[in-house]
Amino acid sequence: MTRIQRYWPLVAASALLLAGIAGATGAVSTHQSLALTVLGPLAGLAFVAAGLVGWSLRPDNGTGRLLVVIGFVFLIFTTLWAANDSVLYTTGNAFGSIYLAIFAQLLLTYPAGRLRTRRERVAIVALYCVAAAAALVPTFFRAKDTSCLNCPHNAFLIYDSKQTADVLNAIFSIVGIVVFASLFVVLALRWRQATPARRRVLAPVYICGGASVLFLGLGFGVSFASSTAGGVFWALALTCFIALPFCFVGGLLRWRVSRAGMRMLEDAGSSEAEASLHRALRDPSLRLAYWFEDERAYIDARGEVLDPRAETSGRLTTEISDDGRPLAAIEYDSSLSHEPELLEEVLAATRLTLEKERALQVLRLGEARSRALLSVLPDAMIRTNRAGEYLEVQGNRSALVRPAEELLGLSIRDTLPPYLVELVLATIDRTLSTGKLQSLEYELEVEGVLRSFEARMIPSGPDEVVTVVRDFTFERQLREELTQRLGELEREQQFTRTVVSTAPVMLLLLDTAGRVVRFNRTCERLTGYPDDETVWDRNFWEVFVDEADHERAKEAIAAAAGHKPLGEQELHWRSRSGEELVVATRCTPILDGQGEWKIQLSGLDLTERERYLDELRASRSRIVEAGDAERRRLERNLHDGAQQRLVSLSLALRLAQARVATDPDGAVEILNGAGAELNAALEELRELARGLHPAVLADRGLEAALDSLAERATLPVDLEVDLDCRLPLAVEVAGFYVVAESLTNVAKYALATRALVRVVRENGNAVVEVRDDGIGGAEVDAGSGLHGLTDRLAVLDGRLEIDSPRGGGTVVRAIIPIPRGDDVSSAADVVSAG
Amino acid sequence: MTSVLIVDDHPSFRANARALLEAEGLEVVGEAEDGATALREVERLRPQVVLLDVQLPDIDGFEVASRLSANGGPRVILVSSHDVCDFGRLVAQSGAAGFIPKAELSGAAIAELLA
């Protein structure tokens, strides 16, 4: 019971006494209206009663007190207004507006119950002054209220001047209207700025009180013009006035209703706690945030952090803790601070809920631990003596060789296989002799299934042990399967790693922005960049691509990142040492191990291929040029040689023909010369034919052809041919030209005294070697015809080696692979055509 | 008697041609083995006819023929071991009086061209 509640009977009795006096006075009054006689005391009592309730529930709030004061003032003035005595009546009239000022104060201070700003205090003082002066001052100048013929005369009359009284009434009426209009504006502004929660508190009181003030103001304003109209407004104001404390009591009842919401909160789970708080405090903007120890922060259901120290306009935050340990924090509309009891009760309920929740969590944890404990409980417990006789057996059938009851009285020798008997007996001995726990693992067939067991023995007496048996067959199978899977995974990874690192293709992993994540060894080898943090996270094109192709590389990556890869394109890369690489580059989007999109960039180095192709083009060009040159040489030889000789022969024959009659001796001489010319022409034609294709080579083979060459050479040539059978024709032709060209060079440039030609078969190759004792210094590019030989051999995948130190002679060696099968004829055609 | 200068780089042809033409009553006033020598010998010997081989080691026979014809010099007869059809319109454009295959050379053939 609060202190004020102890005085309730006294205050209530006083109020009832005053109400009775007011009623009695009104009943005998010559001028009091019946309405005021009845309603006036009721209104006073209503205010006193509501004020007492408010005062009791909110002792720190002035609202209740003001209501009680208004009630008593109203009861007093109702009595004075009804009095037939002129002094009492005039006093009532002269000060009868005071309660209006008190009422205005009640409205202005509700619900805080106190004036907050200096401006409000000044306004209230002004109100009191106006209320006091408005009725008192005109009273001095009016002898009698003409609208009330039965009213007592004016006891305070100083000078009877109806005109003065009317002017003063008009002035104070206008002032009153202005004052009350200002009050109305202030309240309207306060309503506009109020939060929804506060509006719910203000609404009933404002509506009822506002109407009351409005009607009072209107009655006050029009009373000087029409007492009837004024009376109507007064009656309306009074009605609203009586209803006003009930509005206040209604507000109090709403508090009580919210307690039902709190009970719901106590029953609600944590997921509904916030919603329950919304209902209990009627604040839908309320946030409930739980304390998270890991984050050291309050976090609400939406994952947002609630900082209790943050100051937000119109919001307040309260932390809820349990023995100093933070549980939760609630942020709510600041208007709720005017209902501290409600808030405190709700917070208490919330604390209780959270404590219950925590207890529940502890309980669940305990349950989980119990379950974990149960899962490792043994499958069997066996007590045996040193001899291995079963003394006590408990456990699952699956862990015992026979049902437990059958084992009693038997020995392990009767039930276990011999190898296990020895092992178990030895372990029992060891357990008893050491006194310490011993363990062993074994496999045993139980009910036709081979199972794995782990047994732990501890001494349980001077000559007996307890064996705790656990069946881990399932775990072992899982473990084995896991090991097998891990092995497969490891092999798979190893294979992938090997393939990736050794693939002849450069493989790079990029993120979707084109930054380097990793790349393989081939890329390291070809570009010279290490696969480490000096390259990772850098843009691919900036590291690897020639500046001229940056844009194309970016386009390819962007297209792959957008899942529309462009396909293969040749880009110019640049190695770390600045060497240019031609790389067939392809970007493909792939999902990595974490499920994120990446770009796999594969690059096939075409640089070697390009070089090879260049070499091939040059070689082909040289073959064509060599063919052209050879034809020019043949034409020249024919023209300058055999053709000229035949022309001369023709002329000589005609000359001889002309002279045969006149100068037979001269004709014979000419014919002799012509015969020699003809022989020379024939020899030259033969030589030419040999140059085109040595007939003896096709007919008699390489050795015979080389022998012919050696015979015709201008220097002594030794010939060593070591072949068990004939070579393919294409190889023979190539070998023949190597020797022919080399001997020509020896004759022209080497200044050699002799030469050695050697032909052997080695490792599937024909090796043709021409060695001289000349001055050396031969080079492939010196126009010696060796270039042509290189090309001729390249057609057969052969190669030419030249060792020609200056002053040390020259060795020209051709190594020609001997092809298998008969497909060499076409190659032979190619060679001979060149 | 028609005076002839034989220009050819093959000595055997020059010797046989000289013998043949002289036997047929022409006067061989000189021989030249290349184009430059031919131009000098024409200045010096003033022959009526130059028997000029097409393929010379220095200046092409057609070029030599053009220069001689442009100066209002001797009549030029081109000879070659090739056939005339091998040279297309080069013979006509060179200003030469005509072409005789070497194997068909004779005083009569020269006289026919000069007629």
PDB file of C-alpha atoms in Angstrom, chain A residues 611-769:
ATOM      1  CA  ARG A 611      59.479 -21.232 -86.056  1.00  0.00           C
ATOM      2  CA  TYR A 612      59.214 -24.676 -87.595  1.00  0.00           C
ATOM      3  CA  LEU A 613      56.703 -23.407 -90.138  1.00  0.00           C
ATOM      4  CA  ASP A 614      58.995 -20.485 -91.017  1.00  0.00           C
ATOM      5  CA  GLU A 615      61.855 -22.914 -91.462  1.00  0.00           C
ATOM      6  CA  LEU A 616      59.668 -25.179 -93.582  1.00  0.00           C
ATOM      7  CA  ARG A 617      58.578 -22.272 -95.793  1.00  0.00           C
ATOM      8  CA  ALA A 618      62.203 -21.194 -96.240  1.00  0.00           C
ATOM      9  CA  SER A 619      63.244 -24.760 -97.014  1.00  0.00           C
ATOM     10  CA  ARG A 620      60.493 -25.137 -99.615  1.00  0.00           C
ATOM     11  CA  SER A 621      61.471 -21.829-101.138  1.00  0.00           C
ATOM     12  CA  ARG A 622      65.092 -22.937-101.323  1.00  0.00           C
ATOM     13  CA  ILE A 623      64.081 -26.233-102.957  1.00  0.00           C
ATOM     14  CA  VAL A 624      62.124 -24.345-105.628  1.00  0.00           C
ATOM     15  CA  GLU A 625      64.993 -21.899-106.151  1.00  0.00           C
ATOM     16  CA  ALA A 626      67.477 -24.749-106.330  1.00  0.00           C
ATOM     17  CA  GLY A 627      65.304 -26.450-108.946  1.00  0.00           C
ATOM     18  CA  ASP A 628      65.131 -23.226-110.961  1.00  0.00           C
ATOM     19  CA  ALA A 629      68.859 -22.724-110.689  1.00  0.00           C
ATOM     20  CA  GLU A 630      69.465 -26.309-111.733  1.00  0.00           C
ATOM     21  CA  ARG A 631      67.265 -25.862-114.807  1.00  0.00           C
ATOM     22  CA  ARG A 632      69.065 -22.633-115.698  1.00  0.00           C
ATOM     23  CA  ARG A 633      72.357 -24.417-115.354  1.00  0.00           C
ATOM     24  CA  LEU A 634      71.177 -27.259-117.591  1.00  0.00           C
ATOM     25  CA  GLU A 635      69.866 -24.809-120.191  1.00  0.00           C
ATOM     26  CA  ARG A 636      73.120 -22.914-120.141  1.00  0.00           C
ATOM     27  CA  ASN A 637      75.149 -26.097-120.369  1.00  0.00           C
ATOM     28  CA  LEU A 638      73.046 -27.381-123.245  1.00  0.00           C
ATOM     29  CA  HIS A 639      73.201 -24.053-125.021  1.00  0.00           C
ATOM     30  CA  ASP A 640      76.858 -23.424-124.501  1.00  0.00           C
ATOM     31  CA  GLY A 641      77.908 -27.038-124.888  1.00  0.00           C
ATOM     32  CA  ALA A 642      76.208 -29.643-127.014  1.00  0.00           C
ATOM     33  CA  GLN A 643      74.023 -27.162-128.891  1.00  0.00           C
ATOM     34  CA  GLN A 644      76.948 -25.057-130.023  1.00  0.00           C
ATOM     35  CA  ARG A 645      78.882 -28.134-131.045  1.00  0.00           C
ATOM     36  CA  LEU A 646      75.949 -29.391-133.089  1.00  0.00           C
ATOM     37  CA  VAL A 647      75.576 -25.960-134.773  1.00  0.00           C
ATOM     38  CA  SER A 648      79.263 -26.002-135.654  1.00  0.00           C
ATOM     39  CA  LEU A 649      78.902 -29.580-136.860  1.00  0.00           C
ATOM     40  CA  SER A 650      76.058 -28.528-139.111  1.00  0.00           C
ATOM     41  CA  LEU A 651      78.100 -25.674-140.580  1.00  0.00           C
ATOM     42  CA  ALA A 652      81.139 -27.926-140.985  1.00  0.00           C
ATOM     43  CA  LEU A 653      79.162 -30.582-142.821  1.00  0.00           C
ATOM     44  CA  ARG A 654      77.785 -28.005-145.288  1.00  0.00           C
ATOM     45  CA  LEU A 655      81.250 -26.551-145.744  1.00  0.00           C
ATOM     46  CA  ALA A 656      82.670 -30.008-146.403  1.00  0.00           C
ATOM     47  CA  GLN A 657      79.829 -30.685-148.773  1.00  0.00           C
ATOM     48  CA  ALA A 658      80.682 -27.492-150.672  1.00  0.00           C
ATOM     49  CA  ARG A 659      84.396 -28.381-150.886  1.00  0.00           C
ATOM     50  CA  VAL A 660      84.251 -32.095-151.545  1.00  0.00           C
ATOM     51  CA  ALA A 661      84.353 -31.514-155.308  1.00  0.00           C
ATOM     52  CA  THR A 662      86.888 -28.712-155.429  1.00  0.00           C
ATOM     53  CA  ASP A 663      89.054 -29.482-152.458  1.00  0.00           C
ATOM     54  CA  PRO A 664      88.692 -33.127-151.365  1.00  0.00           C
ATOM     55  CA  ASP A 665      91.615 -32.950-148.933  1.00  0.00           C
ATOM     56  CA  GLY A 666      90.185 -29.835-147.327  1.00  0.00           C
ATOM     57  CA  ALA A 667      86.786 -31.531-147.117  1.00  0.00           C
ATOM     58  CA  VAL A 668      88.282 -34.579-145.377  1.00  0.00           C
ATOM     59  CA  GLU A 669      90.038 -32.306-142.889  1.00  0.00           C
ATOM     60  CA  ILE A 670      86.775 -30.545-142.158  1.00  0.00           C
ATOM     61  CA  LEU A 671      84.995 -33.883-141.707  1.00  0.00           C
ATOM     62  CA  ASN A 672      87.698 -35.064-139.300  1.00  0.00           C
ATOM     63  CA  GLY A 673      87.183 -31.939-137.217  1.00  0.00           C
ATOM     64  CA  ALA A 674      83.425 -32.484-137.368  1.00  0.00           C
ATOM     65  CA  GLY A 675      83.818 -36.053-136.036  1.00  0.00           C
ATOM     66  CA  ALA A 676      85.783 -34.831-133.030  1.00  0.00           C
ATOM     67  CA  GLU A 677      83.138 -32.130-132.418  1.00  0.00           C
ATOM     68  CA  LEU A 678      80.423 -34.781-132.512  1.00  0.00           C
ATOM     69  CA  ASN A 679      82.216 -36.950-129.921  1.00  0.00           C
ATOM     70  CA  ALA A 680      82.647 -33.965-127.647  1.00  0.00           C
ATOM     71  CA  ALA A 681      78.938 -33.123-128.014  1.00  0.00           C
ATOM     72  CA  LEU A 682      77.993 -36.699-127.119  1.00  0.00           C
ATOM     73  CA  GLU A 683      80.209 -36.659-124.014  1.00  0.00           C
ATOM     74  CA  GLU A 684      78.698 -33.412-122.865  1.00  0.00           C
ATOM     75  CA  LEU A 685      75.183 -34.785-123.300  1.00  0.00           C
ATOM     76  CA  ARG A 686      76.085 -37.857-121.243  1.00  0.00           C
ATOM     77  CA  GLU A 687      77.478 -35.688-118.511  1.00  0.00           C
ATOM     78  CA  LEU A 688      74.306 -33.670-118.505  1.00  0.00           C
ATOM     79  CA  ALA A 689      72.179 -36.814-118.331  1.00  0.00           C
ATOM     80  CA  ARG A 690      74.197 -37.993-115.321  1.00  0.00           C
ATOM     81  CA  GLY A 691      73.552 -34.661-113.664  1.00  0.00           C
ATOM     82  CA  LEU A 692      69.832 -35.058-114.196  1.00  0.00           C
ATOM     83  CA  HIS A 693      69.722 -38.559-112.738  1.00  0.00           C
ATOM     84  CA  PRO A 694      72.534 -41.085-112.584  1.00  0.00           C
ATOM     85  CA  ALA A 695      71.156 -44.055-114.491  1.00  0.00           C
ATOM     86  CA  VAL A 696      73.561 -46.448-112.878  1.00  0.00           C
ATOM     87  CA  LEU A 697      72.147 -45.576-109.469  1.00  0.00           C
ATOM     88  CA  ALA A 698      68.691 -46.890-110.310  1.00  0.00           C
ATOM     89  CA  ASP A 699      70.076 -49.898-112.163  1.00  0.00           C
ATOM     90  CA  ARG A 700      73.021 -50.983-110.037  1.00  0.00           C
ATOM     91  CA  GLY A 701      72.603 -49.298-106.664  1.00  0.00           C
ATOM     92  CA  LEU A 702      74.437 -46.699-104.582  1.00  0.00           C
ATOM     93  CA  GLU A 703      77.793 -48.462-104.413  1.00  0.00           C
ATOM     94  CA  ALA A 704      78.095 -48.721-108.222  1.00  0.00           C
ATOM     95  CA  ALA A 705      76.984 -45.098-108.663  1.00  0.00           C
ATOM     96  CA  LEU A 706      79.508 -43.878-106.089  1.00  0.00           C
ATOM     97  CA  ASP A 707      82.227 -45.962-107.735  1.00  0.00           C
ATOM     98  CA  SER A 708      81.459 -44.181-111.035  1.00  0.00           C
ATOM     99  CA  LEU A 709      81.620 -40.821-109.259  1.00  0.00           C
ATOM    100  CA  ALA A 710      84.959 -41.707-107.695  1.00  0.00           C
ATOM    101  CA  GLU A 711      86.348 -42.771-111.052  1.00  0.00           C
ATOM    102  CA  ARG A 712      85.422 -39.465-112.679  1.00  0.00           C
ATOM    103  CA  ALA A 713      86.615 -37.332-109.765  1.00  0.00           C
ATOM    104  CA  THR A 714      89.577 -35.045-110.290  1.00  0.00           C
ATOM    105  CA  LEU A 715      91.364 -36.322-107.206  1.00  0.00           C
ATOM    106  CA  PRO A 716      91.945 -39.804-105.773  1.00  0.00           C
ATOM    107  CA  VAL A 717      88.841 -41.021-103.894  1.00  0.00           C
ATOM    108  CA  ASP A 718      88.752 -44.054-101.582  1.00  0.00           C
ATOM    109  CA  LEU A 719      85.372 -45.696-101.310  1.00  0.00           C
ATOM    110  CA  GLU A 720      84.114 -47.725 -98.317  1.00  0.00           C
ATOM    111  CA  VAL A 721      80.559 -48.972 -98.662  1.00  0.00           C
ATOM    112  CA  ASP A 722      79.334 -51.340 -95.964  1.00  0.00           C
ATOM    113  CA  LEU A 723      75.724 -52.201 -96.793  1.00  0.00           C
ATOM    114  CA  ASP A 724      74.283 -55.703 -96.547  1.00  0.00           C
ATOM    115  CA  CYS A 725      71.496 -54.865 -98.977  1.00  0.00           C
ATOM    116  CA  ARG A 726      70.243 -51.979-101.069  1.00  0.00           C
ATOM    117  CA  LEU A 727      68.731 -48.948 -99.424  1.00  0.00           C
ATOM    118  CA  PRO A 728      65.377 -47.440-100.425  1.00  0.00           C
ATOM    119  CA  LEU A 729      65.818 -45.509-103.677  1.00  0.00           C
ATOM    120  CA  ALA A 730      65.059 -42.126-102.072  1.00  0.00           C
ATOM    121  CA  VAL A 731      67.829 -42.678 -99.514  1.00  0.00           C
ATOM    122  CA  GLU A 732      70.253 -43.834-102.241  1.00  0.00           C
ATOM    123  CA  VAL A 733      69.479 -40.744-104.375  1.00  0.00           C
ATOM    124  CA  ALA A 734      69.981 -38.414-101.403  1.00  0.00           C
ATOM    125  CA  GLY A 735      73.241 -40.173-100.470  1.00  0.00           C
ATOM    126  CA  PHE A 736      74.488 -40.010-104.063  1.00  0.00           C
ATOM    127  CA  TYR A 737      73.921 -36.237-104.286  1.00  0.00           C
ATOM    128  CA  VAL A 738      75.581 -35.693-100.896  1.00  0.00           C
ATOM    129  CA  VAL A 739      78.697 -37.434-102.243  1.00  0.00           C
ATOM    130  CA  ALA A 740      78.500 -35.780-105.691  1.00  0.00           C
ATOM    131  CA  GLU A 741      78.073 -32.267-104.255  1.00  0.00           C
ATOM    132  CA  SER A 742      80.725 -32.848-101.611  1.00  0.00           C
ATOM    133  CA  LEU A 743      83.278 -34.155-104.144  1.00  0.00           C
ATOM    134  CA  THR A 744      82.532 -31.161-106.402  1.00  0.00           C
ATOM    135  CA  ASN A 745      83.196 -28.857-103.416  1.00  0.00           C
ATOM    136  CA  VAL A 746      86.361 -30.771-102.550  1.00  0.00           C
ATOM    137  CA  ALA A 747      87.582 -30.355-106.140  1.00  0.00           C
ATOM    138  CA  LYS A 748      86.645 -26.662-106.232  1.00  0.00           C
ATOM    139  CA  TYR A 749      87.565 -25.315-102.790  1.00  0.00           C
ATOM    140  CA  ALA A 750      89.317 -27.799-100.486  1.00  0.00           C
ATOM    141  CA  LEU A 751      92.747 -27.961-102.126  1.00  0.00           C
ATOM    142  CA  ALA A 752      92.747 -31.579-100.941  1.00  0.00           C
ATOM    143  CA  THR A 753      95.046 -34.337-102.121  1.00  0.00           C
ATOM    144  CA  ARG A 754      92.532 -37.122-101.639  1.00  0.00           C
ATOM    145  CA  ALA A 755      89.093 -37.900-100.271  1.00  0.00           C
ATOM    146  CA  LEU A 756      87.368 -40.777 -98.497  1.00  0.00           C
ATOM    147  CA  VAL A 757      83.726 -41.711 -99.116  1.00  0.00           C
ATOM    148  CA  ARG A 758      82.147 -43.985 -96.499  1.00  0.00           C
ATOM    149  CA  VAL A 759      78.594 -45.358 -96.430  1.00  0.00           C
ATOM    150  CA  VAL A 760      77.287 -47.470 -93.508  1.00  0.00           C
ATOM    151  CA  ARG A 761      73.989 -48.434 -91.890  1.00  0.00           C
ATOM    152  CA  GLU A 762      73.803 -47.343 -88.221  1.00  0.00           C
ATOM    153  CA  ASN A 763      70.801 -47.501 -85.802  1.00  0.00           C
ATOM    154  CA  GLY A 764      68.257 -47.536 -88.606  1.00  0.00           C
ATOM    155  CA  ASN A 765      69.974 -44.689 -90.429  1.00  0.00           C
ATOM    156  CA  ALA A 766      72.089 -44.580 -93.538  1.00  0.00           C
ATOM    157  CA  VAL A 767      75.240 -42.608 -92.740  1.00  0.00           C
ATOM    158  CA  VAL A 768      77.030 -41.150 -95.774  1.00  0.00           C
ATOM    159  CA  GLU A 769      80.321 -39.464 -95.036  1.00  0.00           C
TER     160      GLU A 769
END
